[in-house]
């Protein structure tokens, strides 16, 4: 691996949630500075407040441009957009915080496109606050796709001993089944395969979930969705030389992946993939957006309004998201 330490742009997320706290907690760990050069895009005043709440010893350095950052352990460099009122309460839905979360992301995309940062790592936002702030996106993934002018991306969740990529994400189950088709399944698997190759897995072993119980069990369950929507894509990819198996029953596939039989599971819809990941590693889970020009990782938890501002938020998912972002960024071609 190169000795180059990638610059990771860390977006602060919803200022009313735990994002500011998990960021300052993470950047009080000096080991982060051995993995990457962290640069927060957010609100310096909010970070200072969060640092006080968590009893952090690091200092916050307010800067305007990425070129001003010094990346010194013990000092947190923050491109300060100065959008968050000092008296904004923690734990409450806020249109101001929702708008801020969008603007932090938009600035990070500008920096990535200008090659001033090598990856983006996002703290959580609140979808209702985002919408209240005037930005009608289902979440980070769709927002980033729009801002980077990419038509289609995939969500990959990474937890200890398990990686899951999703064919569909934020939509109802009926809509998800309707949207699944061989082309989308094929492109999703190809994106996941390419990402794992970049991460150092020469020939990823990929297991594909069915849609119905027992993957349809030869037509016993469902209306032939596996044969119509999944099997054609699997056959094409197998002919291309990819190590793809399926469709397989989801209830046993996740167990097999957890014990090491597969490097990647392909889930057909949101809860099929999210449930097993969160059972195995909620605090250490990472969300990776696959298909963007820039590497993007994220914590695999929400804004946690119920504990925001109390200094008890767990930073392990942020630490792992930074580590994964640095690993993927340094391996970019």
Coordinates of C-alpha atoms in Angstrom, one line a residue:
X1 CA 0.0 0.0 0.0
X2 CA 1.1 3.5 -0.7
X3 CA 2.5 5.6 2.2
X4 CA 0.2 8.4 1.1
X5 CA -2.4 9.3 3.7
X6 CA -5.7 10.2 2.0
X7 CA -7.6 13.3 2.9
X8 CA -11.0 12.3 4.2
X9 CA -13.7 14.9 4.2
X10 CA -16.0 14.3 7.2
X11 CA -19.5 15.9 6.8
X12 CA -21.0 16.8 10.2
X13 CA -24.5 15.6 9.4
X14 CA -27.5 16.8 11.4
X15 CA -26.2 19.2 14.0
X16 CA -29.1 18.3 16.4
X17 CA -28.1 14.6 16.4
X18 CA -25.0 12.7 17.6
X19 CA -22.9 13.5 14.5
X20 CA -20.8 16.3 16.1
X21 CA -20.2 14.1 19.1
X22 CA -19.1 11.0 17.3
X23 CA -16.8 13.1 15.1
X24 CA -15.0 14.8 17.9
X25 CA -14.8 11.6 19.9
X26 CA -13.2 9.9 16.8
X27 CA -10.8 12.6 16.2
X28 CA -9.6 12.6 19.8
X29 CA -8.2 9.2 18.9
X30 CA -4.6 9.8 17.5
X31 CA -4.7 6.5 15.6
X32 CA -7.0 8.2 13.1
X33 CA -4.1 10.5 12.0
X34 CA -2.0 7.4 11.2
X35 CA -4.7 6.2 8.8
X36 CA -5.8 9.4 7.0
X37 CA -5.8 13.2 7.1
X38 CA -9.3 14.1 8.5
X39 CA -11.0 17.3 7.5
X40 CA -14.4 18.1 8.9
X41 CA -16.9 20.1 6.8
X42 CA -19.5 21.5 9.2
X43 CA -19.9 24.1 11.9
X44 CA -16.9 24.8 14.1
X45 CA -19.0 26.2 16.9
X46 CA -21.1 23.1 17.1
X47 CA -17.9 20.9 17.2
X48 CA -16.5 23.0 20.0
X49 CA -19.7 22.5 22.0
X50 CA -19.7 18.7 21.3
X51 CA -16.0 18.6 22.3
X52 CA -16.9 20.1 25.6
X53 CA -19.8 17.7 26.1
X54 CA -17.6 14.6 25.5
X55 CA -14.7 16.1 27.5
X56 CA -12.4 16.0 24.5
X57 CA -8.9 17.4 24.7
X58 CA -8.5 18.2 21.0
X59 CA -8.7 21.8 19.8
X60 CA -11.0 23.0 16.9
X61 CA -9.2 24.9 14.1
X62 CA -11.6 27.0 12.0
X63 CA -10.5 27.3 8.3
X64 CA -12.1 28.4 5.1
X65 CA -10.3 26.2 2.5
X66 CA -8.8 22.7 2.5
X67 CA -5.4 24.1 1.7
X68 CA -5.3 25.7 5.2
X69 CA -5.6 22.3 7.1
X70 CA -2.6 21.1 9.0
X71 CA -3.8 17.6 10.1
X72 CA -2.1 17.6 13.5
X73 CA -3.1 15.1 16.1
X74 CA -4.8 17.0 18.9
X75 CA -6.3 19.6 16.5
X76 CA -9.5 19.1 14.5
X77 CA -9.4 21.0 11.2
X78 CA -12.9 22.2 10.3
X79 CA -14.0 24.0 7.1
X80 CA -16.5 26.2 9.0
X81 CA -19.7 27.0 7.0
X82 CA -21.1 28.8 10.1
X83 CA -24.7 27.7 9.6
X84 CA -25.8 26.4 13.0
X85 CA -27.1 28.8 15.7
X86 CA -25.3 28.5 19.0
X87 CA -28.5 27.9 20.8
X88 CA -29.8 25.1 18.5
X89 CA -31.0 22.4 20.9
X90 CA -29.8 18.8 20.6
X91 CA -32.3 16.0 20.1
X92 CA -35.0 18.1 18.3
X93 CA -36.1 18.1 14.7
X94 CA -34.8 21.3 13.0
X95 CA -35.1 22.6 9.4
X96 CA -32.0 24.6 10.0
X97 CA -30.0 21.5 10.9
X98 CA -31.5 19.7 7.9
X99 CA -30.5 22.4 5.5
X100 CA -27.0 22.5 7.1
X101 CA -26.6 18.7 6.6
X102 CA -27.3 19.2 2.9
X103 CA -24.9 22.1 2.6
X104 CA -22.1 20.2 4.3
X105 CA -22.5 17.4 1.7
X106 CA -22.7 19.8 -1.2
X107 CA -19.4 21.4 -0.1
X108 CA -17.7 18.0 0.3
X109 CA -18.8 17.1 -3.2
X110 CA -17.2 20.3 -4.5
X111 CA -14.0 19.5 -2.7
X112 CA -14.0 15.9 -4.1
X113 CA -14.6 17.1 -7.6
X114 CA -11.7 19.5 -7.2
X115 CA -9.5 16.7 -6.0
X116 CA -8.9 18.4 -2.7
X117 CA -10.2 15.4 -0.7
X118 CA -9.8 11.7 -1.5
X119 CA -13.0 10.4 0.1
X120 CA -16.1 11.5 1.9
X121 CA -17.2 10.1 5.3
X122 CA -20.7 11.2 6.5
X123 CA -22.1 11.6 9.9
X124 CA -25.9 10.8 10.1
X125 CA -28.6 13.1 8.9
X126 CA -32.3 13.0 9.6
X127 CA -34.5 12.6 6.6
X128 CA -37.5 14.5 8.0
X129 CA -35.2 17.5 8.9
X130 CA -33.6 17.3 5.5
X131 CA -37.0 17.6 3.9
X132 CA -38.1 20.4 6.2
X133 CA -34.9 22.2 5.1
X134 CA -36.1 22.1 1.5
X135 CA -34.1 19.1 0.2
X136 CA -36.3 16.3 -0.9
X137 CA -34.0 13.3 -1.0
X138 CA -34.7 9.9 0.6
X139 CA -31.2 10.0 2.1
X140 CA -27.4 10.5 1.7
X141 CA -27.1 7.9 -1.1
X142 CA -29.6 9.5 -3.4
X143 CA -28.4 13.0 -2.6
X144 CA -24.8 12.2 -3.4
X145 CA -25.9 10.5 -6.7
X146 CA -27.7 13.7 -7.7
X147 CA -24.9 16.0 -6.7
X148 CA -22.3 14.0 -8.6
X149 CA -24.5 13.5 -11.6
X150 CA -24.5 9.7 -11.4
X151 CA -27.6 7.9 -12.6
X152 CA -27.3 4.8 -10.4
X153 CA -25.4 3.8 -7.2
X154 CA -25.7 1.0 -4.7
X155 CA -25.6 0.8 -1.0
X156 CA -23.1 -1.6 0.6
X157 CA -23.1 -2.3 4.3
X158 CA -20.0 -3.6 5.9
X159 CA -19.9 -5.2 9.4
X160 CA -17.6 -7.7 11.1
X161 CA -17.5 -10.8 8.9
X162 CA -20.3 -9.6 6.5
X163 CA -20.7 -7.3 3.5
X164 CA -24.1 -6.7 1.9
X165 CA -24.9 -4.8 -1.3
X166 CA -28.5 -3.9 -2.0
X167 CA -30.4 -4.0 -5.3
X168 CA -33.1 -1.7 -3.9
X169 CA -33.1 0.4 -0.8
X170 CA -35.5 3.2 0.3
X171 CA -38.8 2.1 -1.1
X172 CA -41.8 -0.1 0.0
X173 CA -41.6 -3.8 -0.5
X174 CA -44.1 -3.9 -3.4
X175 CA -42.3 -1.1 -5.2
X176 CA -39.0 -2.8 -4.6
X177 CA -40.2 -6.1 -6.2
X178 CA -41.6 -4.2 -9.1
X179 CA -38.2 -2.4 -9.6
X180 CA -36.0 -5.5 -9.5
X181 CA -35.1 -6.7 -13.0
X182 CA -32.1 -8.5 -14.5
X183 CA -30.3 -5.4 -15.7
X184 CA -30.4 -3.8 -12.2
X185 CA -29.4 -7.0 -10.5
X186 CA -26.4 -7.4 -12.9
X187 CA -25.2 -3.8 -12.5
X188 CA -25.5 -4.0 -8.7
X189 CA -23.4 -7.2 -8.6
X190 CA -20.8 -5.7 -11.0
X191 CA -20.5 -2.6 -8.8
X192 CA -20.0 -4.7 -5.7
X193 CA -17.5 -7.0 -7.4
X194 CA -15.4 -4.0 -8.7
X195 CA -15.4 -2.4 -5.2
X196 CA -14.1 -5.6 -3.5
X197 CA -11.4 -6.0 -6.2
X198 CA -10.2 -2.4 -5.5
X199 CA -10.2 -3.3 -1.8
X200 CA -7.8 -6.1 -2.4
X201 CA -10.0 -9.2 -2.9
X202 CA -8.8 -10.7 -6.2
X203 CA -11.9 -12.8 -7.1
X204 CA -14.8 -12.0 -4.7
X205 CA -17.2 -14.8 -3.9
X206 CA -20.7 -13.4 -4.3
X207 CA -23.9 -15.0 -3.0
X208 CA -27.3 -13.7 -4.3
X209 CA -30.4 -13.7 -2.2
X210 CA -33.8 -14.7 -3.6
X211 CA -36.9 -12.6 -3.2
X212 CA -39.3 -15.2 -1.9
X213 CA -38.8 -17.6 1.1
X214 CA -36.5 -20.5 0.1
X215 CA -35.7 -18.5 -3.1
X216 CA -39.0 -19.5 -4.5
X217 CA -38.4 -23.3 -4.1
X218 CA -38.9 -24.0 -7.8
X219 CA -42.1 -22.1 -8.0
X220 CA -43.7 -23.2 -4.7
X221 CA -43.5 -19.6 -3.4
X222 CA -44.2 -16.4 -5.3
X223 CA -44.9 -16.0 -9.0
X224 CA -41.6 -16.9 -10.6
X225 CA -39.7 -13.7 -9.5
X226 CA -36.4 -15.5 -9.1
X227 CA -36.6 -17.0 -12.6
X228 CA -37.7 -13.7 -14.2
X229 CA -35.7 -11.2 -12.3
X230 CA -32.5 -12.8 -10.8
X231 CA -31.4 -15.9 -12.7
X232 CA -30.8 -14.2 -16.1
X233 CA -28.4 -11.8 -14.4
X234 CA -26.5 -14.5 -12.5
X235 CA -26.1 -16.6 -15.7
X236 CA -24.7 -13.6 -17.6
X237 CA -22.2 -12.8 -14.8
X238 CA -21.1 -16.4 -14.5
X239 CA -20.5 -16.5 -18.2
X240 CA -18.3 -13.4 -17.7
X241 CA -16.2 -15.3 -15.2
X242 CA -17.5 -13.8 -11.9
X243 CA -17.8 -16.1 -8.9
X244 CA -21.6 -15.6 -8.4
X245 CA -24.0 -18.1 -6.8
X246 CA -27.7 -17.8 -6.5
X247 CA -30.5 -17.1 -6.0
X248 CA -30.2 -18.6 -2.6
X249 CA -32.5 -18.6 0.4
X250 CA -31.7 -15.5 2.4
X251 CA -32.1 -17.1 5.8
X252 CA -29.2 -19.5 5.2
X253 CA -27.1 -17.3 2.9
X254 CA -26.4 -14.8 5.6
X255 CA -25.3 -17.6 8.0
X256 CA -23.0 -19.0 5.3
X257 CA -21.5 -15.6 4.5
X258 CA -21.0 -15.0 8.2
X259 CA -18.9 -18.1 8.5
X260 CA -16.8 -17.1 5.5
X261 CA -18.3 -18.9 2.5
X262 CA -18.9 -15.6 0.6
X263 CA -17.2 -12.2 0.5
X264 CA -20.4 -10.4 -0.5
X265 CA -24.2 -11.0 -0.2
X266 CA -26.5 -9.3 -2.7
X267 CA -29.8 -8.4 -0.9
X268 CA -32.9 -7.6 -3.0
X269 CA -34.5 -5.0 -0.7
X270 CA -33.7 -2.8 2.3
X271 CA -34.7 -4.9 5.3
X272 CA -33.4 -8.2 3.8
X273 CA -29.9 -6.8 4.0
X274 CA -30.1 -4.3 6.8
X275 CA -31.5 -6.7 9.5
X276 CA -28.6 -9.2 9.5
X277 CA -25.9 -6.5 9.3
X278 CA -27.3 -4.6 12.3
X279 CA -27.6 -7.8 14.3
X280 CA -24.0 -8.6 13.7
X281 CA -22.4 -5.2 14.1
X282 CA -24.6 -2.2 14.8
X283 CA -21.8 -0.2 16.5
X284 CA -19.1 -1.3 14.0
X285 CA -21.2 -1.2 10.8
X286 CA -20.2 1.0 7.9
X287 CA -22.3 2.2 4.9
X288 CA -20.3 2.4 1.6
X289 CA -21.9 4.1 -1.4
X290 CA -20.8 2.1 -4.5
X291 CA -20.7 3.6 -8.0
X292 CA -19.8 7.2 -7.2
X293 CA -16.6 8.8 -8.7
X294 CA -15.6 9.5 -5.1
X295 CA -15.3 7.0 -2.3
X296 CA -18.0 7.5 0.3
X297 CA -18.4 5.8 3.7
X298 CA -20.8 6.5 6.5
X299 CA -21.7 5.4 10.0
X300 CA -24.4 2.7 10.0
X301 CA -26.6 4.4 12.6
X302 CA -29.0 7.4 12.7
X303 CA -29.0 10.7 14.4
X304 CA -30.1 9.2 17.8
X305 CA -32.0 12.2 19.0
X306 CA -32.8 10.4 22.2
X307 CA -29.1 10.5 23.3
X308 CA -27.8 13.5 21.4
X309 CA -26.0 16.1 23.5
X310 CA -25.4 13.7 26.4
X311 CA -21.9 12.7 25.5
X312 CA -22.6 9.0 25.4
X313 CA -22.8 8.3 21.7
X314 CA -20.6 5.5 20.5
X315 CA -17.9 6.5 18.0
X316 CA -16.8 3.0 16.9
X317 CA -18.9 3.1 13.7
X318 CA -17.3 6.4 12.7
X319 CA -13.8 5.1 13.5
X320 CA -14.5 2.1 11.2
X321 CA -16.0 4.3 8.5
X322 CA -12.9 6.5 8.5
X323 CA -10.7 3.4 8.3
X324 CA -12.7 1.9 5.5
X325 CA -12.7 5.2 3.6
X326 CA -8.9 5.5 3.9
X327 CA -8.4 1.9 2.8
X328 CA -10.6 2.3 -0.3
X329 CA -9.2 5.7 -1.1
X330 CA -5.6 4.6 -1.0
X331 CA -6.4 1.7 -3.4
X332 CA -8.1 3.8 -6.0
X333 CA -6.7 3.5 -9.5

